mmCIF file of C-alpha atoms in Angstrom:
data_model
loop_
_atom_site.group_PDB
_atom_site.id
_atom_site.type_symbol
_atom_site.label_atom_id
_atom_site.label_comp_id
_atom_site.label_asym_id
_atom_site.label_seq_id
_atom_site.Cartn_x
_atom_site.Cartn_y
_atom_site.Cartn_z
ATOM 1 C CA GLN A 1 30.191 -15.801 11.678
ATOM 2 C CA LEU A 2 29.353 -15.880 8.138
ATOM 3 C CA GLN A 3 30.659 -13.357 5.839
ATOM 4 C CA LEU A 4 30.150 -12.821 2.013
ATOM 5 C CA GLN A 5 31.905 -10.639 -0.223
ATOM 6 C CA GLU A 6 30.580 -9.565 -3.720
ATOM 7 C CA SER A 7 33.128 -9.003 -6.601
ATOM 8 C CA GLY A 8 32.794 -8.168 -10.280
ATOM 9 C CA PRO A 9 32.823 -5.319 -12.659
ATOM 10 C CA GLY A 10 31.404 -1.965 -11.533
ATOM 11 C CA LEU A 11 30.428 -1.133 -15.203
ATOM 12 C CA VAL A 12 28.948 -3.076 -17.912
ATOM 13 C CA LYS A 13 27.790 -2.163 -21.251
ATOM 14 C CA PRO A 14 24.266 -2.547 -22.616
ATOM 15 C CA SER A 15 23.292 -6.144 -24.174
ATOM 16 C CA GLU A 16 26.404 -7.657 -22.475
ATOM 17 C CA THR A 17 26.605 -10.193 -19.709
ATOM 18 C CA LEU A 18 27.121 -9.220 -16.032
ATOM 19 C CA SER A 19 29.014 -11.799 -14.037
ATOM 20 C CA LEU A 20 29.342 -11.472 -10.196
ATOM 21 C CA THR A 21 31.029 -13.697 -7.637
ATOM 22 C CA CYS A 22 30.327 -14.098 -4.026
ATOM 23 C CA THR A 23 33.019 -15.426 -1.916
ATOM 24 C CA VAL A 24 31.691 -17.142 1.316
ATOM 25 C CA SER A 25 33.786 -17.470 4.466
ATOM 26 C CA GLY A 26 32.670 -18.860 7.845
ATOM 27 C CA ASP A 27 31.217 -21.923 6.304
ATOM 28 C CA SER A 28 30.990 -24.056 3.105
ATOM 29 C CA ILE A 29 28.646 -23.423 0.322
ATOM 30 C CA SER A 30 28.089 -27.128 0.459
ATOM 31 C CA SER A 31 26.808 -26.639 4.175
ATOM 32 C CA SER A 32 23.322 -28.177 4.575
ATOM 33 C CA SER A 33 22.627 -24.988 6.495
ATOM 34 C CA PHE A 34 22.243 -22.517 3.878
ATOM 35 C CA PHE A 35 20.802 -21.285 0.584
ATOM 36 C CA TRP A 36 22.444 -18.751 -1.126
ATOM 37 C CA GLY A 37 20.806 -15.704 -2.785
ATOM 38 C CA TRP A 38 21.096 -12.608 -4.773
ATOM 39 C CA ILE A 39 19.130 -9.610 -4.244
ATOM 40 C CA ARG A 40 19.505 -6.258 -6.015
ATOM 41 C CA GLN A 41 18.464 -2.598 -5.211
ATOM 42 C CA PRO A 42 18.483 0.090 -7.851
ATOM 43 C CA PRO A 43 19.881 3.326 -6.493
ATOM 44 C CA GLY A 44 17.428 5.005 -4.275
ATOM 45 C CA LYS A 45 14.880 2.289 -4.819
ATOM 46 C CA GLY A 46 13.656 -0.977 -3.038
ATOM 47 C CA LEU A 47 14.908 -4.634 -2.948
ATOM 48 C CA GLU A 48 14.155 -7.135 -5.545
ATOM 49 C CA TRP A 49 15.060 -10.734 -5.067
ATOM 50 C CA ILE A 50 16.791 -12.374 -7.969
ATOM 51 C CA GLY A 51 17.228 -15.964 -6.995
ATOM 52 C CA SER A 52 18.385 -18.464 -4.570
ATOM 53 C CA LEU A 53 20.581 -21.536 -4.741
ATOM 54 C CA TYR A 54 20.906 -24.701 -2.489
ATOM 55 C CA HIS A 55 24.407 -26.390 -2.932
ATOM 56 C CA GLY A 56 24.026 -28.736 -0.031
ATOM 57 C CA ARG A 57 23.677 -32.443 0.221
ATOM 58 C CA ILE A 58 20.119 -32.977 1.442
ATOM 59 C CA SER A 59 18.142 -34.793 -1.093
ATOM 60 C CA GLY A 60 14.635 -33.361 -1.989
ATOM 61 C CA VAL A 61 15.757 -29.733 -1.211
ATOM 62 C CA GLY A 62 14.980 -27.711 -4.317
ATOM 63 C CA ASP A 63 18.285 -26.630 -6.052
ATOM 64 C CA THR A 64 17.617 -23.458 -7.664
ATOM 65 C CA HIS A 65 14.786 -20.779 -7.528
ATOM 66 C CA TYR A 66 14.632 -17.877 -9.696
ATOM 67 C CA ASN A 67 12.448 -14.753 -9.902
ATOM 68 C CA PRO A 68 10.316 -15.434 -12.960
ATOM 69 C CA SER A 69 10.636 -11.942 -14.214
ATOM 70 C CA LEU A 70 14.192 -12.388 -14.580
ATOM 71 C CA LYS A 71 14.602 -16.231 -15.065
ATOM 72 C CA SER A 72 15.027 -15.976 -18.767
ATOM 73 C CA ARG A 73 18.474 -13.980 -18.223
ATOM 74 C CA VAL A 74 19.793 -15.322 -14.828
ATOM 75 C CA THR A 75 22.002 -18.239 -13.915
ATOM 76 C CA MET A 76 23.288 -19.010 -10.514
ATOM 77 C CA SER A 77 25.898 -21.616 -9.556
ATOM 78 C CA GLY A 78 28.450 -22.860 -6.882
ATOM 79 C CA ASP A 79 32.078 -23.431 -7.123
ATOM 80 C CA THR A 80 33.019 -25.654 -4.081
ATOM 81 C CA SER A 81 36.834 -25.438 -4.704
ATOM 82 C CA LYS A 82 36.709 -21.536 -4.278
ATOM 83 C CA ASN A 83 33.803 -21.579 -1.800
ATOM 84 C CA GLN A 84 32.008 -19.048 -4.071
ATOM 85 C CA ILE A 85 28.517 -18.448 -5.576
ATOM 86 C CA SER A 86 28.082 -16.892 -9.090
ATOM 87 C CA LEU A 87 25.546 -14.849 -10.632
ATOM 88 C CA ARG A 88 25.234 -14.599 -14.443
ATOM 89 C CA PHE A 89 22.817 -11.910 -15.747
ATOM 90 C CA THR A 90 22.684 -11.797 -19.621
ATOM 91 C CA SER A 91 21.572 -8.926 -21.916
ATOM 92 C CA VAL A 92 21.562 -6.301 -19.383
ATOM 93 C CA THR A 93 20.074 -2.753 -19.877
ATOM 94 C CA ALA A 94 20.174 0.425 -17.883
ATOM 95 C CA ALA A 95 17.084 -1.001 -15.741
ATOM 96 C CA ASP A 96 19.655 -3.508 -14.318
ATOM 97 C CA THR A 97 21.816 -0.840 -12.755
ATOM 98 C CA ALA A 98 21.823 -1.612 -9.154
ATOM 99 C CA VAL A 99 23.504 -2.634 -6.008
ATOM 100 C CA TYR A 100 23.756 -6.441 -6.016
ATOM 101 C CA TYR A 101 23.853 -8.157 -2.748
ATOM 102 C CA CYS A 102 24.802 -11.865 -2.151
ATOM 103 C CA ALA A 103 22.922 -13.319 0.890
ATOM 104 C CA GLY A 104 23.256 -16.459 3.130
ATOM 105 C CA GLN A 105 19.632 -17.766 3.934
ATOM 106 C CA LEU A 106 19.746 -19.781 7.029
ATOM 107 C CA ARG A 107 17.748 -23.128 6.848
ATOM 108 C CA GLY A 108 17.313 -23.400 10.651
ATOM 109 C CA TYR A 109 14.273 -21.281 10.565
ATOM 110 C CA SER A 110 11.180 -22.641 9.080
ATOM 111 C CA TYR A 111 10.341 -21.349 5.483
ATOM 112 C CA ALA A 112 8.024 -22.134 2.771
ATOM 113 C CA TYR A 113 10.233 -22.428 -0.358
ATOM 114 C CA VAL A 114 13.411 -20.601 0.428
ATOM 115 C CA PRO A 115 14.497 -18.959 3.654
ATOM 116 C CA PRO A 116 14.726 -15.430 4.050
ATOM 117 C CA PRO A 117 18.246 -13.618 3.670
ATOM 118 C CA HIS A 118 19.731 -13.672 6.999
ATOM 119 C CA TYR A 119 23.462 -12.501 6.200
ATOM 120 C CA TRP A 120 24.353 -10.154 3.548
ATOM 121 C CA GLY A 121 27.400 -9.049 1.764
ATOM 122 C CA GLN A 122 28.252 -5.419 1.646
ATOM 123 C CA GLY A 123 26.931 -5.137 -1.980
ATOM 124 C CA ILE A 124 28.566 -4.224 -5.112
ATOM 125 C CA LEU A 125 27.199 -1.328 -7.532
ATOM 126 C CA VAL A 126 26.824 -2.177 -11.109
ATOM 127 C CA THR A 127 26.214 0.380 -13.503
ATOM 128 C CA VAL A 128 25.028 -0.558 -17.122
ATOM 129 C CA SER A 129 26.005 2.167 -19.420
ATOM 130 C CA SER A 130 27.882 2.391 -22.850
ATOM 131 C CA ASP B 1 3.482 -12.137 -7.684
ATOM 132 C CA ILE B 2 2.386 -10.940 -4.289
ATOM 133 C CA VAL B 3 2.462 -7.233 -4.082
ATOM 134 C CA MET B 4 3.718 -5.744 -0.591
ATOM 135 C CA THR B 5 2.470 -2.346 0.227
ATOM 136 C CA GLN B 6 3.853 -0.351 3.050
ATOM 137 C CA THR B 7 2.703 2.845 4.620
ATOM 138 C CA PRO B 8 3.750 5.546 5.515
ATOM 139 C CA LEU B 9 6.578 6.291 2.888
ATOM 140 C CA SER B 10 8.235 8.272 5.562
ATOM 141 C CA LEU B 11 8.049 8.822 9.292
ATOM 142 C CA SER B 12 9.526 11.459 11.546
ATOM 143 C CA VAL B 13 9.527 10.611 15.090
ATOM 144 C CA THR B 14 10.632 12.356 18.395
ATOM 145 C CA PRO B 15 13.127 10.263 20.497
ATOM 146 C CA GLY B 16 11.347 8.193 23.001
ATOM 147 C CA GLN B 17 8.059 8.249 21.110
ATOM 148 C CA PRO B 18 6.641 5.144 19.479
ATOM 149 C CA ALA B 19 6.571 4.610 15.635
ATOM 150 C CA SER B 20 4.391 2.159 13.684
ATOM 151 C CA ILE B 21 4.704 1.001 10.111
ATOM 152 C CA SER B 22 1.859 -0.867 8.106
ATOM 153 C CA CYS B 23 2.371 -3.594 5.424
ATOM 154 C CA LYS B 24 -0.169 -5.020 3.457
ATOM 155 C CA SER B 25 -0.136 -7.998 1.204
ATOM 156 C CA SER B 26 -2.181 -8.275 -2.013
ATOM 157 C CA GLN B 27 -2.862 -12.075 -0.901
ATOM 158 C CA SER B 28 -3.199 -13.773 2.218
ATOM 159 C CA LEU B 29 0.447 -14.781 3.635
ATOM 160 C CA VAL B 30 -0.884 -17.719 5.538
ATOM 161 C CA HIS B 31 0.836 -20.928 3.878
ATOM 162 C CA SER B 32 -0.724 -24.370 3.598
ATOM 163 C CA ASP B 33 1.478 -25.273 6.356
ATOM 164 C CA GLY B 34 -0.335 -22.779 8.590
ATOM 165 C CA LYS B 35 2.586 -20.547 9.102
ATOM 166 C CA THR B 36 2.751 -16.865 8.000
ATOM 167 C CA TYR B 37 6.071 -15.993 6.359
ATOM 168 C CA LEU B 38 6.292 -12.351 6.853
ATOM 169 C CA TYR B 39 9.663 -10.599 7.672
ATOM 170 C CA TRP B 40 10.932 -7.205 8.682
ATOM 171 C CA TYR B 41 14.140 -5.860 7.674
ATOM 172 C CA LEU B 42 16.042 -2.680 8.678
ATOM 173 C CA GLN B 43 18.493 -0.899 6.235
ATOM 174 C CA LYS B 44 20.586 1.845 7.843
ATOM 175 C CA PRO B 45 21.971 4.424 5.527
ATOM 176 C CA GLY B 46 24.905 3.052 3.382
ATOM 177 C CA GLN B 47 24.689 -0.344 4.679
ATOM 178 C CA SER B 48 23.079 -3.879 3.804
ATOM 179 C CA PRO B 49 19.702 -4.801 5.260
ATOM 180 C CA GLN B 50 19.491 -6.649 8.516
ATOM 181 C CA LEU B 51 16.858 -9.065 9.342
ATOM 182 C CA LEU B 52 14.647 -8.167 12.500
ATOM 183 C CA LEU B 53 11.837 -10.368 12.670
ATOM 184 C CA SER B 54 10.803 -13.567 11.164
ATOM 185 C CA GLU B 55 7.259 -15.168 10.876
ATOM 186 C CA VAL B 56 5.437 -11.793 11.752
ATOM 187 C CA SER B 57 6.839 -11.488 15.237
ATOM 188 C CA SER B 58 10.082 -13.600 16.130
ATOM 189 C CA ARG B 59 12.873 -11.280 16.801
ATOM 190 C CA PHE B 60 16.236 -12.327 15.204
ATOM 191 C CA SER B 61 19.186 -12.479 17.199
ATOM 192 C CA GLY B 62 20.281 -9.263 18.822
ATOM 193 C CA VAL B 63 17.080 -7.346 18.124
ATOM 194 C CA PRO B 64 15.733 -5.186 20.993
ATOM 195 C CA ASP B 65 12.483 -6.124 22.410
ATOM 196 C CA ARG B 66 11.171 -2.645 21.976
ATOM 197 C CA ILE B 67 10.947 -3.608 18.203
ATOM 198 C CA SER B 68 7.779 -5.780 17.807
ATOM 199 C CA GLY B 69 5.740 -7.246 14.861
ATOM 200 C CA SER B 70 2.038 -8.289 14.813
ATOM 201 C CA GLY B 71 -0.582 -9.052 12.236
ATOM 202 C CA SER B 72 -2.346 -11.670 10.340
ATOM 203 C CA GLY B 73 -3.586 -12.786 6.861
ATOM 204 C CA THR B 74 -2.895 -9.553 4.802
ATOM 205 C CA GLU B 75 -2.161 -7.004 7.255
ATOM 206 C CA PHE B 76 0.806 -6.512 9.382
ATOM 207 C CA THR B 77 2.547 -3.879 11.537
ATOM 208 C CA LEU B 78 6.031 -3.252 12.786
ATOM 209 C CA LYS B 79 6.136 -1.355 16.125
ATOM 210 C CA ILE B 80 9.007 0.581 17.770
ATOM 211 C CA SER B 81 8.017 1.251 21.135
ATOM 212 C CA ARG B 82 10.528 4.056 21.987
ATOM 213 C CA VAL B 83 12.387 5.271 19.039
ATOM 214 C CA GLU B 84 16.077 5.922 19.560
ATOM 215 C CA ALA B 85 18.692 7.553 17.207
ATOM 216 C CA GLU B 86 20.102 4.099 16.290
ATOM 217 C CA ASP B 87 16.460 3.272 14.731
ATOM 218 C CA VAL B 88 17.165 5.918 11.697
ATOM 219 C CA ALA B 89 16.757 3.567 8.756
ATOM 220 C CA THR B 90 14.510 2.310 5.980
ATOM 221 C CA TYR B 91 12.386 -0.670 7.105
ATOM 222 C CA TYR B 92 11.128 -3.285 4.523
ATOM 223 C CA CYS B 93 8.598 -5.894 4.941
ATOM 224 C CA MET B 94 9.147 -9.146 2.918
ATOM 225 C CA GLN B 95 6.968 -12.195 2.127
ATOM 226 C CA GLY B 96 8.292 -15.703 1.828
ATOM 227 C CA THR B 97 4.919 -17.591 1.479
ATOM 228 C CA ARG B 98 4.996 -17.808 -2.231
ATOM 229 C CA LEU B 99 7.693 -17.386 -4.649
ATOM 230 C CA PRO B 100 9.122 -14.969 -5.965
ATOM 231 C CA LEU B 101 9.995 -13.409 -2.413
ATOM 232 C CA THR B 102 8.673 -9.709 -2.772
ATOM 233 C CA PHE B 103 9.526 -6.831 -0.602
ATOM 234 C CA GLY B 104 7.297 -3.737 0.252
ATOM 235 C CA GLY B 105 8.630 -0.428 -0.979
ATOM 236 C CA GLY B 106 10.147 0.701 2.402
ATOM 237 C CA THR B 107 9.344 3.186 5.011
ATOM 238 C CA LYS B 108 12.063 5.661 6.108
ATOM 239 C CA VAL B 109 12.389 6.423 9.696
ATOM 240 C CA GLU B 110 13.730 9.705 10.570
ATOM 241 C CA ILE B 111 14.407 11.389 13.991
ATOM 242 C CA LYS B 112 12.956 14.874 14.789
#
C-alpha cells in the first residue's frame, strides 16, 4: 500500500520561500506507475491543484505540469536516493496559507494529461504570517 | 480554466434516504479521445480526500455500489442511494480533461 508523508515548516514569513517534502513508501518515486502531485486546501475552503511530476522512465510521458496560476512561483522535484518529492513555493503571502497535500497519481487508469490523485498524504498545515 | 460548479452547497439527509449532488462544468469535459475525465472525491472531517469515482461512473476500489455517478458533457451527478452515517463528508467533483485540474467548491452532506 502506497503511503505518503508531508513534512516541512508549519510557519513561513511573507515573501519567503516555502519548502515541503513528501516521503513516499510502498513504491519508488521512479516507478512508472505514478505521477506525484501537490494539492492545497485553504482552511475551510476547497481544493486547488498545484502541480504534478512524473519521475519514471517511460519516454514521452511529460515530466512536470504546473497550475498556470502558480507556475511562476512553484518548482517540483524528486530525490530518488531518499524516495522523496519536494515542493518549492517562492514569495509566499497570506493567501498561500493552506493544508498542503502530497498525492500519488496512479497511471493504471486512463487519463488525459495527468491522472487524478489516488493516494493522499495526511496533509501539512502551512501558515504564512509574520 | 474549466470552472466546476457544485450544487447544493450543503445537504441534510435522513439515514436510508437518497442524496444527489450536481456538478456542472464551464466547458464540455469530453476529451478528444472520446473519454470524459470527471472524478468524484469524498473528504471526511479532518481527513484527506478519497477518490470515489473515475471517468464519471467507475467506482474506485472499496467504494460501495450505493454510490453512483452519471452525466455527460457539462452536467454530472453523484447519487447515494441510501445515505448512511459513514457518508457524512464533503464531496468534490474534479475534472481532468484539460489542465489545470480543477475542483468544484464542494457539497457538505450531513445526517438529519
